[in-house]
Amino acid sequence: MDYKRFTTPSQRLFYAVLLERTIDSDAASTLMDVAAVSLAYGAVHLYAPYQRTDMARNGFVKSFLREAKNESDVLVMMDCDHIFPRDVVVRLASQVDAEHEVIGALAFRRSKPYDPVCYRLGENGEADIPTKFSGGLEACDIMGTGTIAIRRSVFTKLDAAGSRWPYFRYTYREDSDTQRSEDWDWGLSCRDAGIKHWCDTGVVIPHITKKLISVDDWFATLK
């Protein structure tokens, strides 16, 4: 795919990798490929050391807002525990426009039932989990932030709606023993501000997980 370059004065591309866990060799290899392609298209790399995910995202956004001067500028944030297509940054960013201001790649949860992190919310707030994918952009309310492209105009709209920095938060509820991660809170804030989310279902970023090796695994190889 022939992507446009993002070095024009009217639009710049920034990308950042969240170093929230140890990177294995597969992740490191794909991230190097992503960096090479992204830099070739004029992307600016934002760096931050290890931090909790909400802190890292808010830090990257602050750096982005300081450097990005135009509402059409794009920030792409990536988690380090996925396998990525080498063109993932420029592919997502090239589709971002005034109608599609937030676009993410399709990821699946690392634990059972491994459902896609791409939800539409019903009237009562219940999550509808898709079972079929078109291979193109599909609208959703809550989306995993494993790789997500965000237009600068989104933060202007969030500010106007009263959802100001920090834009990513862990939230806790008295009626639940679990916390909502920052991607869920982010999706709800955008939804309240009238900002649509889109998932590029043609860009799949598999989750990297660790398997604990035990005596049973060893015995299984002897059969």
mmCIF file of N, CA, C and O in Angstrom, residues 2 6 24 63 104 152 161 178 193 221:
data_model
loop_
_atom_site.group_PDB
_atom_site.id
_atom_site.type_symbol
_atom_site.label_atom_id
_atom_site.label_comp_id
_atom_site.label_asym_id
_atom_site.label_seq_id
_atom_site.Cartn_x
_atom_site.Cartn_y
_atom_site.Cartn_z
ATOM 1 N N ASP A 2 0.544 2.193 -0.835
ATOM 2 C CA ASP A 2 1.348 3.407 -0.964
ATOM 3 C C ASP A 2 0.799 4.473 -0.024
ATOM 4 O O ASP A 2 -0.156 5.170 -0.340
ATOM 5 N N PHE A 6 3.955 11.892 6.045
ATOM 6 C CA PHE A 6 3.395 12.752 7.082
ATOM 7 C C PHE A 6 4.355 13.878 7.440
ATOM 8 O O PHE A 6 4.334 14.380 8.554
ATOM 9 N N ASP A 24 9.851 -9.712 24.518
ATOM 10 C CA ASP A 24 10.543 -10.913 24.080
ATOM 11 C C ASP A 24 11.099 -10.698 22.674
ATOM 12 O O ASP A 24 10.934 -9.640 22.063
ATOM 13 N N SER A 63 3.223 14.976 25.655
ATOM 14 C CA SER A 63 4.312 15.272 24.713
ATOM 15 C C SER A 63 3.767 15.568 23.326
ATOM 16 O O SER A 63 4.229 16.489 22.637
ATOM 17 N N GLY A 104 -8.217 1.920 15.754
ATOM 18 C CA GLY A 104 -7.354 0.951 16.413
ATOM 19 C C GLY A 104 -7.251 -0.341 15.628
ATOM 20 O O GLY A 104 -8.074 -0.624 14.754
ATOM 21 N N ARG A 152 -5.352 14.743 16.673
ATOM 22 C CA ARG A 152 -5.206 15.767 17.709
ATOM 23 C C ARG A 152 -6.530 16.428 18.052
ATOM 24 O O ARG A 152 -6.771 16.819 19.200
ATOM 25 N N ALA A 161 -15.717 19.058 26.144
ATOM 26 C CA ALA A 161 -16.778 18.287 26.803
ATOM 27 C C ALA A 161 -16.542 18.136 28.302
ATOM 28 O O ALA A 161 -17.350 17.525 29.006
ATOM 29 N N THR A 178 -13.539 -5.637 40.473
ATOM 30 C CA THR A 178 -12.535 -5.439 39.435
ATOM 31 C C THR A 178 -12.483 -3.965 39.035
ATOM 32 O O THR A 178 -13.446 -3.216 39.228
ATOM 33 N N ALA A 193 -18.481 12.389 24.513
ATOM 34 C CA ALA A 193 -18.146 13.608 23.768
ATOM 35 C C ALA A 193 -18.532 13.513 22.294
ATOM 36 O O ALA A 193 -18.260 14.440 21.526
ATOM 37 N N THR A 221 5.773 -34.731 26.813
ATOM 38 C CA THR A 221 6.696 -34.922 25.695
ATOM 39 C C THR A 221 7.252 -36.347 25.660
ATOM 40 O O THR A 221 7.829 -36.769 24.660
#
